[in-house]
Tab-separated table of C-alpha atoms in Angstrom:
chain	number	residue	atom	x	y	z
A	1	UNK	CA	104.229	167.087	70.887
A	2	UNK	CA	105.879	166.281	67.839
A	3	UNK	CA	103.558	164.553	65.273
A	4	UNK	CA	104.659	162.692	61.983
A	5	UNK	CA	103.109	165.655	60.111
A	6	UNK	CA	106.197	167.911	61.480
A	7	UNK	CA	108.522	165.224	60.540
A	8	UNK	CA	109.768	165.397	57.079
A	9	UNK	CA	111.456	162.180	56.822
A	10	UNK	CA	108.316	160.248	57.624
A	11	UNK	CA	106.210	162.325	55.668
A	12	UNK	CA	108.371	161.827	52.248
A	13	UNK	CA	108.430	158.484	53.195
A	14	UNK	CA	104.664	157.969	53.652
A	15	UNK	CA	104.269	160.224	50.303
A	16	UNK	CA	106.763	157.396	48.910
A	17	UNK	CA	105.159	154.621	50.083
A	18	UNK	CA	101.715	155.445	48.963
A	19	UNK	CA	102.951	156.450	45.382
A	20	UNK	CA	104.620	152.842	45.359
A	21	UNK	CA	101.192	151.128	46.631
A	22	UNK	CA	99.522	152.629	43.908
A	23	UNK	CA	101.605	152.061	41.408
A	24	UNK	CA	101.763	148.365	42.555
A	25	UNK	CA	97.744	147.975	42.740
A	26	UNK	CA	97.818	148.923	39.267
A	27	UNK	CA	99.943	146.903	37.739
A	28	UNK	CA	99.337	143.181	39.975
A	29	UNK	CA	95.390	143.795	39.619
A	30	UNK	CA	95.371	144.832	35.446
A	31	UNK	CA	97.987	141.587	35.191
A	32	UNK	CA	94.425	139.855	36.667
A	33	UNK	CA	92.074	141.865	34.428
A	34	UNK	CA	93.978	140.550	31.825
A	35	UNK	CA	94.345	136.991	32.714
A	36	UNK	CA	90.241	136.582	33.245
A	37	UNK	CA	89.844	138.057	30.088
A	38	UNK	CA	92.558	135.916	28.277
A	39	UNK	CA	91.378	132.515	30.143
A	40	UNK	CA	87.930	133.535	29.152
A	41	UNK	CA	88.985	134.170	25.273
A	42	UNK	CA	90.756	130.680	25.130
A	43	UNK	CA	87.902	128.513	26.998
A	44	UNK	CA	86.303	130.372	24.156
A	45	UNK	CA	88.936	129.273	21.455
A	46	UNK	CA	88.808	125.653	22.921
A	47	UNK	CA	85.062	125.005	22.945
A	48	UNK	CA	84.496	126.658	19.283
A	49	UNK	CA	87.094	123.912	18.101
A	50	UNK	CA	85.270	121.095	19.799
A	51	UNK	CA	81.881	121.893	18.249
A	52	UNK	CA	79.763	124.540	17.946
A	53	UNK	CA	79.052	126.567	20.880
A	54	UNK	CA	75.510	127.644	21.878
A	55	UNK	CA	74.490	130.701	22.992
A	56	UNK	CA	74.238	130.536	26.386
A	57	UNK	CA	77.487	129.068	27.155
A	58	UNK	CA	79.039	131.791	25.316
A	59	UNK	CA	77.410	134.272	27.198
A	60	UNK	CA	78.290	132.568	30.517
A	61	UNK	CA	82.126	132.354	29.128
A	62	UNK	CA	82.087	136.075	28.616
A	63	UNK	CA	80.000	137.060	31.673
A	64	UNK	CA	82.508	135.391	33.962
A	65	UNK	CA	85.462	137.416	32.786
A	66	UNK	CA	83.854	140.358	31.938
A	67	UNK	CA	82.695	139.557	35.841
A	68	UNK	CA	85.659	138.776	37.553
A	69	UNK	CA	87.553	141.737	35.492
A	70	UNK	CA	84.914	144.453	36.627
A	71	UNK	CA	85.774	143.279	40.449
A	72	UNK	CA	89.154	143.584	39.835
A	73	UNK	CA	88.745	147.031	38.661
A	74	UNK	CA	86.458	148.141	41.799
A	75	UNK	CA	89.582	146.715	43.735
A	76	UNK	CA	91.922	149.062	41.940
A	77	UNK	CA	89.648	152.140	43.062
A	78	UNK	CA	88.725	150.777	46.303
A	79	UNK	CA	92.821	150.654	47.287
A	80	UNK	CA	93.005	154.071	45.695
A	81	UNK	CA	89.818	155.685	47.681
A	82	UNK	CA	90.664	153.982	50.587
A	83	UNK	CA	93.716	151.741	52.215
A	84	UNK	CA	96.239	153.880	50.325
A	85	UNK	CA	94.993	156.794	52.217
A	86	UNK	CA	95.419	155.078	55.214
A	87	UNK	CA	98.687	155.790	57.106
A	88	UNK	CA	97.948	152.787	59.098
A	89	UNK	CA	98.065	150.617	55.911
A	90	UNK	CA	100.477	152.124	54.521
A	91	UNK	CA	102.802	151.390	57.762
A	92	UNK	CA	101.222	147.733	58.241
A	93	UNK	CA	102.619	146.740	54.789
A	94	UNK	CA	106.135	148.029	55.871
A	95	UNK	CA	105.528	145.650	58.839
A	96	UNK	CA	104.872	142.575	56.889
A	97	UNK	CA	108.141	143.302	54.214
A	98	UNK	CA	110.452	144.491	57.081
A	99	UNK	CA	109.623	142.768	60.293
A	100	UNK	CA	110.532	144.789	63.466
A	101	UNK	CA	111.416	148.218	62.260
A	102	UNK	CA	107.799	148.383	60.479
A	103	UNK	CA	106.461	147.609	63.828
A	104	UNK	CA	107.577	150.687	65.308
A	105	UNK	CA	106.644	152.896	62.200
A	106	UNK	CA	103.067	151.759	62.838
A	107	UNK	CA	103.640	152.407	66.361
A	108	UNK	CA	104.876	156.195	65.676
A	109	UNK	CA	101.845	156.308	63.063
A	110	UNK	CA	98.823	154.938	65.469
A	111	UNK	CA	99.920	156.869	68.200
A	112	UNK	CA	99.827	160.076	65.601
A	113	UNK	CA	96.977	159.924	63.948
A	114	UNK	CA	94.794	159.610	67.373
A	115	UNK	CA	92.502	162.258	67.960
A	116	UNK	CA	94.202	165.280	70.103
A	117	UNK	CA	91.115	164.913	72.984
A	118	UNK	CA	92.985	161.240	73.407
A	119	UNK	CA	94.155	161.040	77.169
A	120	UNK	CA	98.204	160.792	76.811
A	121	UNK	CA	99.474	157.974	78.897
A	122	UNK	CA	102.815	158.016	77.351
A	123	UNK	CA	106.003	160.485	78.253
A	124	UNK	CA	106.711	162.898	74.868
A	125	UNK	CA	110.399	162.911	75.430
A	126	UNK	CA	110.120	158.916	75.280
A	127	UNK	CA	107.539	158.881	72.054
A	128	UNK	CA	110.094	161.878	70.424
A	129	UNK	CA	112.640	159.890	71.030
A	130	UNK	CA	111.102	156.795	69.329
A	131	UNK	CA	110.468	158.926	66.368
A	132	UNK	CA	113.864	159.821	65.842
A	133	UNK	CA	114.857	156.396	65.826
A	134	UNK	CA	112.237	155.205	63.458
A	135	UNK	CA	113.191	158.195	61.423
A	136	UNK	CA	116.793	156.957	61.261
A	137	UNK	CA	115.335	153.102	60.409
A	138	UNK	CA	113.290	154.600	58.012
A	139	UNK	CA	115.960	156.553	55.672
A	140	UNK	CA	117.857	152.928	55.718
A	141	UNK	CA	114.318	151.240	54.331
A	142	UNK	CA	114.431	149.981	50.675
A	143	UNK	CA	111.253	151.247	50.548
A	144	UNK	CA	110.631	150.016	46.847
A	145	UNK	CA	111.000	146.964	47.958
A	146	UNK	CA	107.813	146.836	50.560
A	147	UNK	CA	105.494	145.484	47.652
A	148	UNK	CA	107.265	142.859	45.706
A	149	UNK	CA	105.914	139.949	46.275
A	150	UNK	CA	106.937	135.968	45.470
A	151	UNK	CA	103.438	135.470	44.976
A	152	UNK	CA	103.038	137.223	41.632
A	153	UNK	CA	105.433	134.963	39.841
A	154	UNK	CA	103.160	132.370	39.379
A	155	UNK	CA	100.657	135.369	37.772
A	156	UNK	CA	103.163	136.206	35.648
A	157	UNK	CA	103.845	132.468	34.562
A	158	UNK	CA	100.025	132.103	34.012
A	159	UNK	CA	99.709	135.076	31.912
A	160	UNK	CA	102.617	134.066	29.542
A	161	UNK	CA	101.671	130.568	28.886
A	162	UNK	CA	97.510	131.366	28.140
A	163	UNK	CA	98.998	134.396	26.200
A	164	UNK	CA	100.999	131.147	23.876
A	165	UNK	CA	97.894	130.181	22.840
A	166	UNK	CA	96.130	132.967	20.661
A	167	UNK	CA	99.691	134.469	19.908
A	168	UNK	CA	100.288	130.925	18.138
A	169	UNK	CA	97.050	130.959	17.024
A	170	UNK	CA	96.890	133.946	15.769
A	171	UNK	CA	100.549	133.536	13.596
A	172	UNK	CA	99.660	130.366	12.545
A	173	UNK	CA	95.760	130.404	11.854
A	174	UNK	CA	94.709	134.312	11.859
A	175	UNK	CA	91.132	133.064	10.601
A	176	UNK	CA	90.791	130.885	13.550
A	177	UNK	CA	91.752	133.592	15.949
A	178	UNK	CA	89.367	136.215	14.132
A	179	UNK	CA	86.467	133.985	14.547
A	180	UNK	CA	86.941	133.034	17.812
A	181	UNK	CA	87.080	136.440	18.817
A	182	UNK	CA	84.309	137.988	17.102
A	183	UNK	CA	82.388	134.804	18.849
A	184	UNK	CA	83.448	135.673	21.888
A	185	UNK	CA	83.086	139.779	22.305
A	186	UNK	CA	79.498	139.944	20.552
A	187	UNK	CA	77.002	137.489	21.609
A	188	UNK	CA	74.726	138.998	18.492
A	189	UNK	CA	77.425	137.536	15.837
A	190	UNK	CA	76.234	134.385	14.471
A	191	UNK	CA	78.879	132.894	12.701
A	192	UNK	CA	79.152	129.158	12.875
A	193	UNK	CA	82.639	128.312	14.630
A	194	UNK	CA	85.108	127.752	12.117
A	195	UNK	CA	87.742	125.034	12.440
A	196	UNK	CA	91.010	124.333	10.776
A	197	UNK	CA	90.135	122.833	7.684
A	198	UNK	CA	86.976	124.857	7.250
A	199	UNK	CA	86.950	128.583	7.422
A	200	UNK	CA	83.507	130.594	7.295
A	201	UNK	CA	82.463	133.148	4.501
A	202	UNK	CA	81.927	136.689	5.135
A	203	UNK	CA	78.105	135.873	5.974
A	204	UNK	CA	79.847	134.053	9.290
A	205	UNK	CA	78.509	130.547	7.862
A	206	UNK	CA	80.698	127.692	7.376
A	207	UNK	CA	82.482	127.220	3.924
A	208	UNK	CA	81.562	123.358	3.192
């Protein structure tokens, strides 16, 4: 019986498909290491301009994005290791972009990847003929387009208005922006936060 591993449409495709889901893991889940990282620096900013934050809440501010950015990164390796190795995932996401035709390619792909011992309670001609169909489908597929997503936009938004605030802050009061982030990356630096009118000296105390 002929098997999606003797057809070389399906397998480029599947080889296509997994380089995209990669590719696409990558990017959408560093966009989030970034943004908990960035939304942790600016609750950072924000408090050190309100008064001067203690210890613990520092360490709380960084250990929540430092947190949420290591899970992120276990996702990235978990979708490497394991659903983009998975020809069942890989069809199920052409399912949810393309509707009917991605039904049948994860109907060809189930039915193939079964283990050969599997009682057949199909016909061959019928499930070789539904190949060659999905085959045909499949060469049609904007296959790129199986992972973009509406949902990302508002990620994107996000990212580009917390990344306003130390850009501007940074342009328009470096010192501010310097503090804040030695503050915020080493719990053991014990400079008082400095403000805008009052900047700290090299010690890290406040310049009265």
């Amino acid at each position: 019986m002929k098997r999606i591993e003797n057809s070389d449409v399906l397998n480029q495709s599947l080889l296509q498909l997994r380089r995209l889901a990669r590719l696409h893991l990558c990017f959408k889940n560093s966009m989030f290491i970034f943004l908990w990282l960035l939304f942790s620096w600016t609750i950072g900013f924000t408090a050190d301009r309100l008064g001067e934050t203690p210890l613990w809440f520092r360490f709380i501010n960084l250990a929540t994005g430092c947190i949420l950015a290591t899970w992120t990164m276990i996702c990235i390796i978990r979708g490497f290791v394991c659903q983009t190795r998975s020809l069942r995932w890989l069809a199920s996401q052409v399912r949810k972009k393309f509707g009917a035709k991605g039904e049948r390619l994860l109907g060809i792909v189930e039915i193939s990847v079964r283990p050969a011992n599997t009682p057949i309670t199909y016909s061959e001609s019928i499930f070789e003929a539904a190949m060659k169909k999905v085959e045909e489908e499949i060469r049609l597929l904007p296959l790129e387009r199986t992972f973009q997503s509406k949902k990302e936009k508002p990620v994107l938004i996000a990212i580009f208005l917390l990344t306003l605030v130390p850009l501007s802050c940074l342009i328009l009061h470096p010192h501010l922006a310097l503090n804040t982030t030695q503050r915020w990356a080493c719990l053991l630096y014990t400079s008082d936060a400095a403000d805008e009118g009052l900047g700290v000296d090299l010690g890290g105390r406040r310049i009265i």
